[in-house]
């Protein structure tokens, strides 16, 4: 009984509730349009890149670090794809090449954070500007839009006769991998431990720096993968692909109940939050709300996500104290 | 500040030749009313009686030492004098009248100032701004009048007889000079009583002299000084009188000139050594851990020793002697500058806790809450943190319930008192938290266990359990390196005692040789006779 109540007061539950409200809002204001298979497809499709990047970023934030350069890595990936394609590379070669490049971009973040001991917030704000700048250097302001059709078809297409977009299927596969790593392996336990108390993690023999470094590398590679998806989905590679996307990704992770201070969170919460963001933006778009307002909504969700968990934590605490049903167990020894 | 000359009794107390003079002058000094005093003060924290019927008097123009081992109750006395805590029984007297301090502000208002070991200044502000923080003289338009500010502080510093530029930022100052800034700050509040809590702990010999110069000036100007230091030679160098504490009680109150180091040590430790913590005899085997010429600049120098199977070796010494730093370097948390650590003849890669762990070292750290445990994590996950690889199943994931099984094994063996293993470890009492830390390391099956302050902050019952456990582990062939600031623990548990003093191993004592006097002497830098 009391267990149910504490569970109810968890932030993840609030996210699920908000998701249901958003769906209800979409369904009542735009009716059939909203509930059509085609629209569900576009909800999932629209959040593909956010969703893919949110996976490694969840791990990074649980480890009490952050990576704001992800959207710039995405843009740089698009630009390099366009550049290499213009220079006659085969797409089969380009994809692994840009993934390696993304990993290297992440490795630079990782080196700066773990070897030089710089705060990841500062480092990745720096590389956010740097990688985006590089993207413009590589491709200028041209757009490369003549990618082979088999790839762009994949970006637009749905999976084996369902309404689920191909990129989202990719996401589901990755989500399972990341979910298992974070919640069921030693690496995941280490990430939680170092996020909550880095010193104690070190004193437990956990290779804190090494894990952090690889987290940045993986995040870079995943941001690159998102860049590939983005380029195919829009059939266009431009240096400004995905500008400002990092805001949405961070919003989704925090909204999903991951603590900005590290050490707390669950990937399922993050997945709920990305569906919430997608649904809400979609429903608003169907109601002809402007793009500027959508940005305001994203910003508000970000604020809500930072405020929310501490509010629910207080509610939970109050419930525990007020009822006296579920007091913190007091040890018998003194 | 109007100190009568008669109260200034001793110039340099360490000069034996001045003794007759002292005796002549001692009578008037005792007539003056103490500025502040404790009378029959007792204070308990829970079941622990930190102070029992303590009386201490601080007089104008007198430097008094407060001496005692770690945990003898010195801090409690400082807290009562500074108004941080009120005595349960007895009184605080100010100028002979009973005063009720409701907080540190009350104590400050009657002129009591405390200078702590680590100065708490604003590094980027100037000396003058720090001294007058919050009370800057204002000029027109409510802007800070820097000229007046600097002038005021310059005068203050001159009165202390020190050359410091008021406009200099505090950042570049030595710790001694920073403490002088703290003293100037206290004087700007018209402090009549200065309590200095181990001010010299972080100072070099030269800096100590500089600080002492200021203390002497203060004394001449009629301030009362309470001086706390673990360095006995300093007590004799600067103090006129000494109050010795043991287990919360005053064991001696007299002139420093009337006693010598030997007597002071005896008064500090002269407790009956109860046989609370007997280590059972274990068969002592081959050396397991070998530390050779380990050095880390600024922490410890040229430390060599070995620990054998079945042996408990204690690293004793004062707080700050470099003991925990040695442990950290052995375990690889810090990288030593020189020297080697070998386990069973295999040299460890320096600076890698993971390597040290694989080689069979476990470290139960000093700070349970910060280093030992992840407080918000569950008991079972904390216990599993050292065994993440072993807990994997064939698929590489941590199987459902494998952490719980691991934890419940050790919870049973260690008689852990808990409700659910999935509760955050922070819900447990200090003693049970310590058991979790022990459990998480014992679960790795170590060859060497380093335990830093095994029983700090835990209750008596659990303490005995921990000691029994250590004894059993040694009996099973574990090599144990124990760091402890509690002498009874050191003497009761250790087969050998290594005493550290200022970063070096000052003395090695066998179980038979080790007694309180020997250990305290070596720890305070008194060369053994």
XYZ file of C-alpha atoms in Angstrom, chain A residues 3 180 183-187 189-190 192-193 196-197 199-207 263-264 320 327-334, chain B residues 328 331 333 353-354 357-358 363 365 369-371 373-374 376-377 381 385 388 396-398 403 417 419 423 427-429 432 440-441 459:
66
model
C 4.851 1.085 -1.548
C 20.957 -3.784 -20.602
C 20.822 -1.537 -15.725
C 22.165 -5.061 -15.854
C 25.942 -5.011 -16.170
C 28.961 -4.163 -14.108
C 29.645 -1.159 -16.307
C 26.655 -0.349 -11.837
C 29.956 1.478 -12.111
C 25.699 4.746 -11.232
C 28.341 4.501 -8.506
C 26.601 9.286 -7.121
C 30.052 9.391 -5.511
C 35.506 9.061 -4.830
C 33.793 5.997 -3.414
C 33.775 4.489 -6.889
C 37.516 5.007 -7.167
C 38.012 3.505 -3.728
C 36.083 0.458 -4.947
C 38.577 -0.134 -7.724
C 36.306 1.134 -10.496
C 38.192 2.606 -13.443
C 23.709 8.678 -9.947
C 19.965 8.429 -10.509
C 6.566 9.130 4.292
C 9.478 5.507 7.969
C 13.089 5.041 7.048
C 14.057 1.836 8.789
C 15.825 2.663 11.984
C 18.592 0.264 12.786
C 18.372 -1.510 16.051
C 21.939 -0.888 17.055
C 23.148 2.414 18.275
C 46.170 5.600 -0.435
C 46.173 1.015 -2.927
C 44.523 6.061 -5.262
C 43.437 0.760 -7.583
C 42.125 -1.825 -10.039
C 42.613 -4.976 -6.092
C 43.462 -7.721 -8.552
C 41.208 -0.848 1.474
C 39.025 3.835 3.860
C 30.543 8.198 3.890
C 32.700 9.762 1.200
C 35.084 6.981 0.251
C 30.196 3.739 0.417
C 27.856 5.219 -2.134
C 22.258 6.460 -1.826
C 22.936 3.042 -3.303
C 24.814 -2.929 -4.700
C 30.790 -2.882 -6.313
C 31.281 -6.594 -10.567
C 27.960 -10.905 -19.228
C 25.078 -9.405 -17.285
C 24.567 -9.316 -13.563
C 23.960 -9.204 -5.829
C 21.519 -5.510 11.208
C 15.710 -4.456 7.165
C 17.503 -0.332 1.298
C 19.717 3.894 6.441
C 22.151 1.839 8.503
C 23.905 2.918 11.685
C 26.634 -1.425 10.348
C 32.526 -5.515 0.307
C 36.262 -6.016 0.664
C 29.419 2.202 18.919
